[in-house]
Short mmCIF file of C-alpha atoms and ligand atoms in Angstrom, two decimals:
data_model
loop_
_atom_site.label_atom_id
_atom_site.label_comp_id
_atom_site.label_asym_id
_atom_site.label_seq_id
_atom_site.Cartn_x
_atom_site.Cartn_y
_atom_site.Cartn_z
CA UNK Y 12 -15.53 65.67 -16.28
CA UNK Y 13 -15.87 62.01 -17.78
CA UNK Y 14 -12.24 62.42 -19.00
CA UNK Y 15 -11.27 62.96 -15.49
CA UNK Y 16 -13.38 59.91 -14.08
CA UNK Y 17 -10.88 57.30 -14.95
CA UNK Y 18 -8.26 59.41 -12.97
CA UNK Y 19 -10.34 59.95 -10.19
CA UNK Y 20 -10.74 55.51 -9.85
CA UNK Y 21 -7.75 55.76 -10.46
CA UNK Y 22 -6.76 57.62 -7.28
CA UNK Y 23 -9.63 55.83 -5.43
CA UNK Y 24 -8.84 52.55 -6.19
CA UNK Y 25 -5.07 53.21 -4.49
CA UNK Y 26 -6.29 54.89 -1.62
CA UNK Y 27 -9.00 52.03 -1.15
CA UNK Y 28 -6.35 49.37 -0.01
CA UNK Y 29 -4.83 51.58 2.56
CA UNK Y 30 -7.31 52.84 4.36
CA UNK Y 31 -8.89 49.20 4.80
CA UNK Y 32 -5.32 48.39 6.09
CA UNK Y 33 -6.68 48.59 10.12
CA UNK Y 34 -4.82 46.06 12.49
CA UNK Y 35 -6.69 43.09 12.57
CA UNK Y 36 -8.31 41.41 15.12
CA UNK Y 37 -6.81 39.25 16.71
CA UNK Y 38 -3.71 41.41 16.53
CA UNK Y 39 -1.20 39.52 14.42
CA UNK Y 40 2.57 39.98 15.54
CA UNK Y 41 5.22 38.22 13.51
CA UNK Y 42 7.79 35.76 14.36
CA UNK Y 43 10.26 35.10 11.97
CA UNK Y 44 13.05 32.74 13.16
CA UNK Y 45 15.00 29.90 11.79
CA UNK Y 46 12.58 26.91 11.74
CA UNK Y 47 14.48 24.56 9.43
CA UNK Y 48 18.56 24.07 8.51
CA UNK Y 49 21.20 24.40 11.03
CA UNK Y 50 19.33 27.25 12.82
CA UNK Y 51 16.60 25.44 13.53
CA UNK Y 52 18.86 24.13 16.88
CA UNK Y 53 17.85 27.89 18.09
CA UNK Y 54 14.66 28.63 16.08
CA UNK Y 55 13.07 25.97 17.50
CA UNK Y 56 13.44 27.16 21.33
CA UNK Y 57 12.27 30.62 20.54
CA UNK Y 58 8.94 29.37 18.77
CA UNK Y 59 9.11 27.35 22.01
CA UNK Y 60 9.06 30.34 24.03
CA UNK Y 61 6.96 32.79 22.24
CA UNK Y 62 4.37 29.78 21.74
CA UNK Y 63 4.22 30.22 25.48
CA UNK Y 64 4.12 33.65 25.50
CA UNK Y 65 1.18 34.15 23.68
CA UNK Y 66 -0.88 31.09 25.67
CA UNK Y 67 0.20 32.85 28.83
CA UNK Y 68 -0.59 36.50 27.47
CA UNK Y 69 -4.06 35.92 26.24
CA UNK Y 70 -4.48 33.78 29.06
CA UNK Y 71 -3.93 36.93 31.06
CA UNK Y 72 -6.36 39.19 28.60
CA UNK Y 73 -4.12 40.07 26.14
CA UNK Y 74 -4.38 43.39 24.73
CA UNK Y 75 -6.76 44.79 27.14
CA UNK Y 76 -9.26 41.63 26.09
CA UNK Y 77 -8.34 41.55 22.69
CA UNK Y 78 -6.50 38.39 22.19
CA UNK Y 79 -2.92 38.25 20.30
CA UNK Y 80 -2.37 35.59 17.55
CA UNK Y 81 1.34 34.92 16.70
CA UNK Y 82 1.77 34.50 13.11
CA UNK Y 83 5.17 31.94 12.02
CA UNK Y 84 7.19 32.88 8.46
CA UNK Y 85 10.37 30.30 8.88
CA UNK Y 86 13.21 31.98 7.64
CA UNK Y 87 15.39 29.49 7.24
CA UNK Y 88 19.40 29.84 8.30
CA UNK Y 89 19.88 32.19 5.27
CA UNK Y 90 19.67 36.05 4.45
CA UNK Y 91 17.57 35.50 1.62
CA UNK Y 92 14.95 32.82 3.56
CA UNK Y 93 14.79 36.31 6.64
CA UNK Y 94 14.30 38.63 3.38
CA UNK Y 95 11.36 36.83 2.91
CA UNK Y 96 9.85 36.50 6.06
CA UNK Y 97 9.91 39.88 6.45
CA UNK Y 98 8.30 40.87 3.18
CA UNK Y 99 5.38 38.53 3.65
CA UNK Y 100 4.71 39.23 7.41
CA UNK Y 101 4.60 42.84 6.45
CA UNK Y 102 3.03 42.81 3.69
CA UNK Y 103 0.14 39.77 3.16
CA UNK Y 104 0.53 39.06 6.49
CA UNK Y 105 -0.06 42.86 7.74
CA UNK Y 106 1.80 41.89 11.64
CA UNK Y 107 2.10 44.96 13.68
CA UNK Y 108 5.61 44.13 14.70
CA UNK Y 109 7.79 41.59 13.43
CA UNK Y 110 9.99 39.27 16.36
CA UNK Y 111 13.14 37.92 14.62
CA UNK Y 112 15.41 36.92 12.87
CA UNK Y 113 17.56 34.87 15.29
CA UNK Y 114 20.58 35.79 13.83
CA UNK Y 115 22.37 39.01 13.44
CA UNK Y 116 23.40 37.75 10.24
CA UNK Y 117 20.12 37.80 8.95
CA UNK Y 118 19.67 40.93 10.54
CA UNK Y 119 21.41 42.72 8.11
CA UNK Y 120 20.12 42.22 5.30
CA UNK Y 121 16.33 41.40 6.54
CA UNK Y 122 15.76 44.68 9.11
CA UNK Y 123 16.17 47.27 6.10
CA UNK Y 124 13.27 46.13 4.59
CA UNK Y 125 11.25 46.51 7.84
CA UNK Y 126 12.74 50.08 8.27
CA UNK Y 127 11.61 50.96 4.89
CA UNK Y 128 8.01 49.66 5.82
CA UNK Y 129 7.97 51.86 8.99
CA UNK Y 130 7.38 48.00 11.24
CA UNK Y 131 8.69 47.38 14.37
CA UNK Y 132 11.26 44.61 14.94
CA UNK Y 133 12.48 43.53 18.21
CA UNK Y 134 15.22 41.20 17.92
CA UNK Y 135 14.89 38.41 19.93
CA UNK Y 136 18.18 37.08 19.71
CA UNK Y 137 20.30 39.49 18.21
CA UNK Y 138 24.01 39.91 19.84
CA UNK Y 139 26.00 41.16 17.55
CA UNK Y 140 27.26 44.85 17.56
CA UNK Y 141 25.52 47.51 15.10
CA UNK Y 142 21.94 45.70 15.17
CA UNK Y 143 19.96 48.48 16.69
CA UNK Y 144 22.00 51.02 14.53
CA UNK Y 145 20.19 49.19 11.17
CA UNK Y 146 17.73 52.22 11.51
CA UNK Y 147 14.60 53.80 13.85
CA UNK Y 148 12.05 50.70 13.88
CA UNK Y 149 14.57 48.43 14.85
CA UNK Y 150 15.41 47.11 18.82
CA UNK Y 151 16.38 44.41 20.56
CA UNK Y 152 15.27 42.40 23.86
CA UNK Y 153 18.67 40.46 23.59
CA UNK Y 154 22.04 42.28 24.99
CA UNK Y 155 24.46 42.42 22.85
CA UNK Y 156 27.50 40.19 23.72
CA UNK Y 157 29.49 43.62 24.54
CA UNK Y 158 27.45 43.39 27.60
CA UNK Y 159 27.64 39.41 28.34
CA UNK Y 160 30.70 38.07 27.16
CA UNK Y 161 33.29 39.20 29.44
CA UNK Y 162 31.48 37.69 32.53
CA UNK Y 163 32.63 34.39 30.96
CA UNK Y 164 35.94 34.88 30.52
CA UNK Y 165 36.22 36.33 34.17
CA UNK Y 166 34.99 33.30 35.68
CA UNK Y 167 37.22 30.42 33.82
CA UNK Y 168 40.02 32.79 35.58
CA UNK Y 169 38.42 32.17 38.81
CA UNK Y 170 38.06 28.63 38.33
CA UNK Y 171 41.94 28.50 36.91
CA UNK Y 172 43.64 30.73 38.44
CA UNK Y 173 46.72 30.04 36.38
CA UNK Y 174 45.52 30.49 33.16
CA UNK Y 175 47.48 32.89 30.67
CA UNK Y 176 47.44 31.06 27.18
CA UNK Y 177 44.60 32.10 24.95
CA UNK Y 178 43.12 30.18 22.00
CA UNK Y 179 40.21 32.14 19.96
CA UNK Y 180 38.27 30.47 17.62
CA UNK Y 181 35.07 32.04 15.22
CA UNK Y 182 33.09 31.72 12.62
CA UNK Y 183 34.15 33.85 9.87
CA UNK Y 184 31.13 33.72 7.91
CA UNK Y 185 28.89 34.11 10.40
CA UNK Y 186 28.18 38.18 11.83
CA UNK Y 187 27.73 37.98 15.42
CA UNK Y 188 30.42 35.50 15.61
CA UNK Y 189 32.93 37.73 14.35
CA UNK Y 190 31.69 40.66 16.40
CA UNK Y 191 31.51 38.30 19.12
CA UNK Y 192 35.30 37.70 18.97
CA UNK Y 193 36.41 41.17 18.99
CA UNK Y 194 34.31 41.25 22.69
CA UNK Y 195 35.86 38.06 24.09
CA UNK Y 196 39.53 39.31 22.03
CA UNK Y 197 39.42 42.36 23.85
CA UNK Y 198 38.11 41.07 27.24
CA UNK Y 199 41.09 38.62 27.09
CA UNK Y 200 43.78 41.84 26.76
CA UNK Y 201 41.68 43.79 29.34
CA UNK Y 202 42.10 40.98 32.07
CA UNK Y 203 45.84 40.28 31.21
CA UNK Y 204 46.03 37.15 29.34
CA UNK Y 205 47.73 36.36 26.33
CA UNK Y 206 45.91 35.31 22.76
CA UNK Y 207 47.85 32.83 21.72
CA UNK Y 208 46.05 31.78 18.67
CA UNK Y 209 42.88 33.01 16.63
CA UNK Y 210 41.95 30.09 14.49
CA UNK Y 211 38.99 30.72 11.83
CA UNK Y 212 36.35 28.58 10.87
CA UNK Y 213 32.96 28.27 9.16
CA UNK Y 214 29.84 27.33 10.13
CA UNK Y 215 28.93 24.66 7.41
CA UNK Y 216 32.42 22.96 8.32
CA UNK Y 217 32.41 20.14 10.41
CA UNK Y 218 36.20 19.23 10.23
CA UNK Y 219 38.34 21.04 12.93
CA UNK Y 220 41.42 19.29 12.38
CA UNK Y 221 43.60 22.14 11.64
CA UNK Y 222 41.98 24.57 14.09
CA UNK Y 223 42.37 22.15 16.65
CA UNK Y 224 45.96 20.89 16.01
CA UNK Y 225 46.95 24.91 16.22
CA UNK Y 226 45.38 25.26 19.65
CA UNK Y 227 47.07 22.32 20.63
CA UNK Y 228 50.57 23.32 18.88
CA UNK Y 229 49.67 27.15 20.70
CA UNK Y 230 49.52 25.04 24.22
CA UNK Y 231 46.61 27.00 25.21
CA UNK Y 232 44.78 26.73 28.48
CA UNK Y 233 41.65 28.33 27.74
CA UNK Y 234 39.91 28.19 24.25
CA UNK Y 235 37.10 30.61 23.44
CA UNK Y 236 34.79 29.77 20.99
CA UNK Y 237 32.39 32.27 18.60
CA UNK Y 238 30.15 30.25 16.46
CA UNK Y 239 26.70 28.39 15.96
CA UNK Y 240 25.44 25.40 17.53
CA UNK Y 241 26.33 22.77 15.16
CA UNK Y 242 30.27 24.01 14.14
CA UNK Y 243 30.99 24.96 17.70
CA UNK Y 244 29.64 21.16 19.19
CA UNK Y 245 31.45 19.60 16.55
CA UNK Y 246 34.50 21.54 17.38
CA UNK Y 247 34.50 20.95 21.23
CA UNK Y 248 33.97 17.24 20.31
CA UNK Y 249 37.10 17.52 18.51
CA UNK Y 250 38.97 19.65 20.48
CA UNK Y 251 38.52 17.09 23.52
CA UNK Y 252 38.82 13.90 21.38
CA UNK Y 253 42.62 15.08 19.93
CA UNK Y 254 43.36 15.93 23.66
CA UNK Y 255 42.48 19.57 24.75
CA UNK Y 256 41.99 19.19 28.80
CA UNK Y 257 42.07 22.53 29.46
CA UNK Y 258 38.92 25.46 29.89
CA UNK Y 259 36.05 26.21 27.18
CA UNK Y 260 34.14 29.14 27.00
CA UNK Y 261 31.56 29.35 24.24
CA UNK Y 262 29.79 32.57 23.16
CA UNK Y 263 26.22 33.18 22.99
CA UNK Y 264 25.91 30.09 20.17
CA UNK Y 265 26.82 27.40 22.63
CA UNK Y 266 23.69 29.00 24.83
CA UNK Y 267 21.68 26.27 23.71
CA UNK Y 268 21.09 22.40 24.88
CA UNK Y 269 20.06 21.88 21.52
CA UNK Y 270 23.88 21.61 21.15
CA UNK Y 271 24.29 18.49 23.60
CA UNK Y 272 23.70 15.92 21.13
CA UNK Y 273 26.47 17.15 18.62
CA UNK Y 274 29.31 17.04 20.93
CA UNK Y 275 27.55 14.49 23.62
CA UNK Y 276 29.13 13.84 26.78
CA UNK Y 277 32.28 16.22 25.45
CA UNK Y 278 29.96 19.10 26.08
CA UNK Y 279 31.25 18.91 30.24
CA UNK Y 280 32.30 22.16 31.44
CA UNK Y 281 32.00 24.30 28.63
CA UNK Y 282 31.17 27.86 30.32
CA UNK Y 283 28.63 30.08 28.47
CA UNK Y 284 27.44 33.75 29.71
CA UNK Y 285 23.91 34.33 29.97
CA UNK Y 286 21.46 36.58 29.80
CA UNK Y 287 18.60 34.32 31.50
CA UNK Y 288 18.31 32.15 33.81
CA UNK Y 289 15.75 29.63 35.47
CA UNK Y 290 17.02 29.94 39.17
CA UNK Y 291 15.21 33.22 39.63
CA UNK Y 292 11.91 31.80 39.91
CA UNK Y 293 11.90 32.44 43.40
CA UNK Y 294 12.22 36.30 43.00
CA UNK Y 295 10.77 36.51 39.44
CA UNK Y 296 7.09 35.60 39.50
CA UNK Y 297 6.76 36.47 35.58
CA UNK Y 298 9.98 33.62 35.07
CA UNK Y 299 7.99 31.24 37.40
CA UNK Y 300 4.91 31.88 35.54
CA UNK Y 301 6.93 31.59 32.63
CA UNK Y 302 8.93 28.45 33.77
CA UNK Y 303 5.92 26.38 35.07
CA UNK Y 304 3.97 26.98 32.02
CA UNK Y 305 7.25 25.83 29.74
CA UNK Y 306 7.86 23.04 31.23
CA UNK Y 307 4.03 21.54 31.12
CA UNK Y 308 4.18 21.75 27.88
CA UNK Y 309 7.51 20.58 26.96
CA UNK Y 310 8.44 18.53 29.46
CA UNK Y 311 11.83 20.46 29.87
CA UNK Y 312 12.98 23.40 31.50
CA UNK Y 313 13.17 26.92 29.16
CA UNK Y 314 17.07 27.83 28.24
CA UNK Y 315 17.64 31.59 27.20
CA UNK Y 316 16.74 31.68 23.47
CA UNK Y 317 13.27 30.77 24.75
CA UNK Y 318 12.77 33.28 27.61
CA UNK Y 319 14.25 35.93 24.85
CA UNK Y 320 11.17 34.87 22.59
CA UNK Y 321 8.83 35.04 25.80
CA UNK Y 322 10.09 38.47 26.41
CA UNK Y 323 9.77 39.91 22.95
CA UNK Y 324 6.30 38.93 22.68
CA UNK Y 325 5.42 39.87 25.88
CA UNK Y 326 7.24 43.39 25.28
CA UNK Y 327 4.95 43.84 22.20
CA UNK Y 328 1.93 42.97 23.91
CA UNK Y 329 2.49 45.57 26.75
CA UNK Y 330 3.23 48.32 24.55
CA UNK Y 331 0.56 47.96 22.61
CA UNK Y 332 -1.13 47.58 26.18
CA UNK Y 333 0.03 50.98 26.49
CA UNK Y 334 -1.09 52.72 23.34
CA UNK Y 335 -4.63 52.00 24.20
CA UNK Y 336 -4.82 53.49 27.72
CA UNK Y 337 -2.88 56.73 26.42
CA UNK Y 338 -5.26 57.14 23.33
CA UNK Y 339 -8.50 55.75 24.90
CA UNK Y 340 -8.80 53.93 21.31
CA UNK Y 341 -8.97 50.01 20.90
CA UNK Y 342 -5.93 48.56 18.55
CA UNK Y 343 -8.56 47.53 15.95
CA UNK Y 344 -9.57 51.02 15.87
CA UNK Y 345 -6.23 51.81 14.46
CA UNK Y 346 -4.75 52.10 10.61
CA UNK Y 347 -2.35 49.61 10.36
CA UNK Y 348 0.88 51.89 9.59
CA UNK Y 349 -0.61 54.85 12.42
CA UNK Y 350 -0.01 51.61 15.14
CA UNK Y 351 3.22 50.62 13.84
CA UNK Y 352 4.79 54.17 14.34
CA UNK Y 353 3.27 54.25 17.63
CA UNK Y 354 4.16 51.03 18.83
CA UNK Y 355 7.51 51.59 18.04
CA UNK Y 356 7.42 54.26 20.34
CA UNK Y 357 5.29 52.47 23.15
CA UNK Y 358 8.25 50.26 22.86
CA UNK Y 359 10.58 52.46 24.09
CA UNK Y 360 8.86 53.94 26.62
CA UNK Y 361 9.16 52.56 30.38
CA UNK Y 362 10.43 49.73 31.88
CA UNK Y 363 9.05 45.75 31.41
CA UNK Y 364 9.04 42.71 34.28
CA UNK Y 365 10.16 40.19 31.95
CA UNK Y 366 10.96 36.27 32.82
CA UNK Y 367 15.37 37.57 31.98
CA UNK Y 368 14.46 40.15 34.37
CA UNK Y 369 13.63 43.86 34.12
CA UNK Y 370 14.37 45.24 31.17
CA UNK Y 371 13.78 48.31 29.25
CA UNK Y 372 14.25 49.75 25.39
CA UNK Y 373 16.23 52.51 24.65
CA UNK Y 374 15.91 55.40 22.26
CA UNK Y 375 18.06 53.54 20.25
CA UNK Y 376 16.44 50.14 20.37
CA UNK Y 377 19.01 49.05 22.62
CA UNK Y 378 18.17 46.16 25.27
CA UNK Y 379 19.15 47.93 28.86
CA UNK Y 380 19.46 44.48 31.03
CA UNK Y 381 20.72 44.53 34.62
CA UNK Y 382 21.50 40.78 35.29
CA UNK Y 383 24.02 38.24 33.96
CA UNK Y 384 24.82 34.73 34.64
CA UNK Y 385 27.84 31.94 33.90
CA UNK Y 386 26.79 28.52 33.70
CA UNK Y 387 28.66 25.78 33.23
CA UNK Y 388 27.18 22.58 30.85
CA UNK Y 389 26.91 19.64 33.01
CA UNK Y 390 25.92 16.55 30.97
CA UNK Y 391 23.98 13.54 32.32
CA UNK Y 392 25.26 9.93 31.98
CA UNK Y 393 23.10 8.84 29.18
CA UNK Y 394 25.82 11.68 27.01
CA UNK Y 395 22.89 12.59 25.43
CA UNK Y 396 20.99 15.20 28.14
CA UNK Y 397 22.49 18.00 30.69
CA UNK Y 398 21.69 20.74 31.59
CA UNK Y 399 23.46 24.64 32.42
CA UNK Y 400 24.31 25.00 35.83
CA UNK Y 401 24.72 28.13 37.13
CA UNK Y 402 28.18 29.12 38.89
CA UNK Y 403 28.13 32.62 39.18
N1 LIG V 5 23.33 35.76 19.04
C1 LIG V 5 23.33 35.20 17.71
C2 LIG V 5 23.32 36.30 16.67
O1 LIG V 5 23.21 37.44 17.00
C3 LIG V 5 22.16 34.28 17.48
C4 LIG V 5 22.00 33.15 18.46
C5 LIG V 5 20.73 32.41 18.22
C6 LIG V 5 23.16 32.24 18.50
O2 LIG V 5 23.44 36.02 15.51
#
C-alpha cells in the first residue's frame, strides 16, 4: 500500500490539471493573425473587425449573458510566428476556438497542431484550395478563391470587350497565391482568352522589372495578379509607371486599402472580387449594425478582411449560443476539451446572418456563401486614399 502511494499522486497529480481545465469565464476565443511584418497590411483590418465583433456581441449578451473576451497571439507573416500562436492560445491561453491565421500559408503548417489538440479553427481569411481538408477541427468563414475569382475576370471582359491577351503574375512563395493562379489560369481558358505570359514573383521582392518588361514584350491587355499587399502594389506601380494602360485584376491580396499607399494614385481601376461588401446595409441589418459600429470607431468604412473577422467571431459566439440551449448547461459548466468537440460541431450546424451575408459551415469546414461582388479601386486626389467601388 505505501509503495503504491507515490503511483497513485502520481496518477492524481496528472488527472488534477485536466479536470480543472473548464472554459473560463469570460469565454476566451483566439485570434491569431498577422499583427506585425508585411501581413500586418491585412492583420490589422481583421483585429479591426473582430475588435468590433466582440463590442457588438457582448453588447448584445454574448453567450446567453456570459460575455466573450477575445484573446490576441500576433503571428507574425511567418509559419513559424502562426506555429506559435497556436500553441500558446491552446495551450496557456486555453481559447475554445482559435480565429486565424490570415494566410493559407500559415495555414499549413499552424492548423495541424490545432487538429492534434482537438480546437476549433475557423479561418478567417483563408482562400487557398485544400484549407478545410488540413483535418476535422478545421473550417473556414472565407470562400475559397475557386468560388470568387472568376467573377473578376468576367467583368474586365465586360468592361473590354476586346480583350484576348493574358498576362498572369503570382507569388511563388506564397500558398494561396499559387492556388490562386491556377483559379484565375483556368477561368482565363474557360472564357476563351489566351495566357500570354505567367511571370513569377516573390513576395519580399519589390523589383518588377523583368516581370513587367515580359508583360509588356507579351502585349497583354489584361494582367492578373496573385500576391500580397505589398509585392502586388509595388508591382501595379510598376507595371503602370513602364507603361501598361491596359486592365488589372488582382486576387484576393489586392482586397485591401491598406494597399493604396504602396502603389498610390496607380492603384485606379484595379478590379478585385469580393466576398463582402458595404452597399448591403440597406438589406443586411447585421452589416449595418456592423458598418455603423466600424466606422465610429475608426473613422473609415470596414473592407472585407474586416467583415471576415466580424463573421468568424460572431460564428463562434452563436454556436456556442447553440450548445447551451441544446444541453441546458452554461459554457462555464463545461471541460474545456468536451466544448471544443462540441463547438466544432455547433459550428457546422445551421445557417448564420452574418455582415458578408448568410452563410453556413459545411461538414467539411467549408464556407457555403451565396453572394459575390467586383469592385473596382477608385483613388481620391490626395493619391493617398480611395476607396472599392462596386461595379457588379
Ligand atoms: N487569402 C489569403 C490567403 O489565403 C490571405 C489574405 C489576407 C490575402 O492566404
Amino acid at each position: 500500500m505505501k509503495r503504491l502511494a507515490p503511483a497513485l499522486a502520481l496518477v492524481l497529480c496528472a488527472a488534477i490539471p485536466a479536470l480543472a481545465d473548464k472554459v473560463a469565464t469570460p469565454i476566451p476565443i483566439g485570434i491569431a493573425v498577422g499583427q506585425t511584418s508585411n501581413v500586418a497590411l491585412f492583420g490589422q483590418e481583421q483585429v479591426n473587425g473582430a475588435k468590433i465583433a466582440e463590442e457588438r456581441l457582448n453588447a448584445a449578451g454574448g453567450v446567453n449573458g456570459t460575455k466573450i473576451t477575445l484573446v490576441f497571439q500576433d503571428t507574425a507573416g511567418d509559419e513559424a510566428g502562426a506555429v506559435n500562436a497556436f500553441q500558446n492560445l491552446i495551450n496557456r491561453d486555453k481559447v475554445v476556438a482559435i480565429i486565424g491565421p490570415t494566410l493559407s500559408q500559415q495555414a499549413f503548417a499552424a492548423n495541424p497542431i490545432a487538429e492534434r489538440a482537438k480546437t476549433p479553427v475557423v479561418g478567417p481569411s483563408n482562400t487557398a484550395k485544400g484549407v478545410p481538408e488540413i483535418g476535422e477541427f478545421i473550417g473556414r468563414i472565407s470562400a475559397p478563391m475557386t468560388q470568387v475569382a472568376p467573377y473578376s475576370v468576367k467583368q474586365a471582359m465586360k468592361l473590354n470587350p476586346d480583350i484576348k491577351r493574358v498576362a498572369v503574375l503570382y507569388a511563388q512563395n506564397d500558398a494561396f497565391s499559387s492556388s490562386e493562379t491556377v483559379t484565375f489560369q483556368d477561368a482565363v481558358k474557360n472564357l476563351g482568352l489566351e495566357t500570354v505570359t505567367v511571370q513569377k514573383f516573390q513576395t519580399t521582392d519589390n523589383d518588377f522589372t523583368t516581370q513587367v518588361t515580359a508583360v509588356l514584350g507579351a502585349k497583354a491587355d489584361l494582367v492578373i495578379i496573385s500576391g500580397l499587399a505589398a509585392d502586388s502594389g509595388n508591382l501595379v506601380k510598376q507595371l503602370r509607371q513602364l507603361g501598361y494602360k491596359g486592365l488589372i485584376v488582382g486576387g484576393n491580396g489586392l482586397n485591401s486599402p491598406n494597399m493604396f499607399p504602396v502603389c498610390g494614385a496607380l492603384c485606379s481601376d484595379i478590379l478585385v472580387a469580393q466576398a463582402y461588401s458595404p452597399a448591403t446595409v440597406d438589406k443586411n441589418p447585421v452589416n449595418k449594425d456592423f458598418a455603423t459600429a466600424f466606422e465610429a470607431a475608426y473613422k473609415k468604412g470596414p473592407a472585407q478582411f474586416s467583415a471576415q473577422a466580424y463573421t468568424a467571431v460572431q460564428v463562434v459566439t452563436e454556436a456556442l449560443a447553440k450548445i447551451e440551449k441544446e444541453t441546458g448547461k452554461k459554457i462555464a459548466d463545461f471541460e474545456l476539451a468536451e466544448l471544443r468537440e462540441m463547438l466544432n460541431k455547433s459550428l457546422r450546424t445551421g445557417s448564420y446572418m452574418t455582415p458578408i451575408g448568410e452563410i453556413s459551415i459545411q461538414p467539411s469546414g467549408e464556407v457555403e456563401q451565396k453572394d459575390f461582388y467586383v469592385s473596382k479601386i477608385v483613388m481620391n486626389p490626395d493619391g493617398k486614399t480611395g476607396s472599392f467601388v462596386l461595379v457588379s
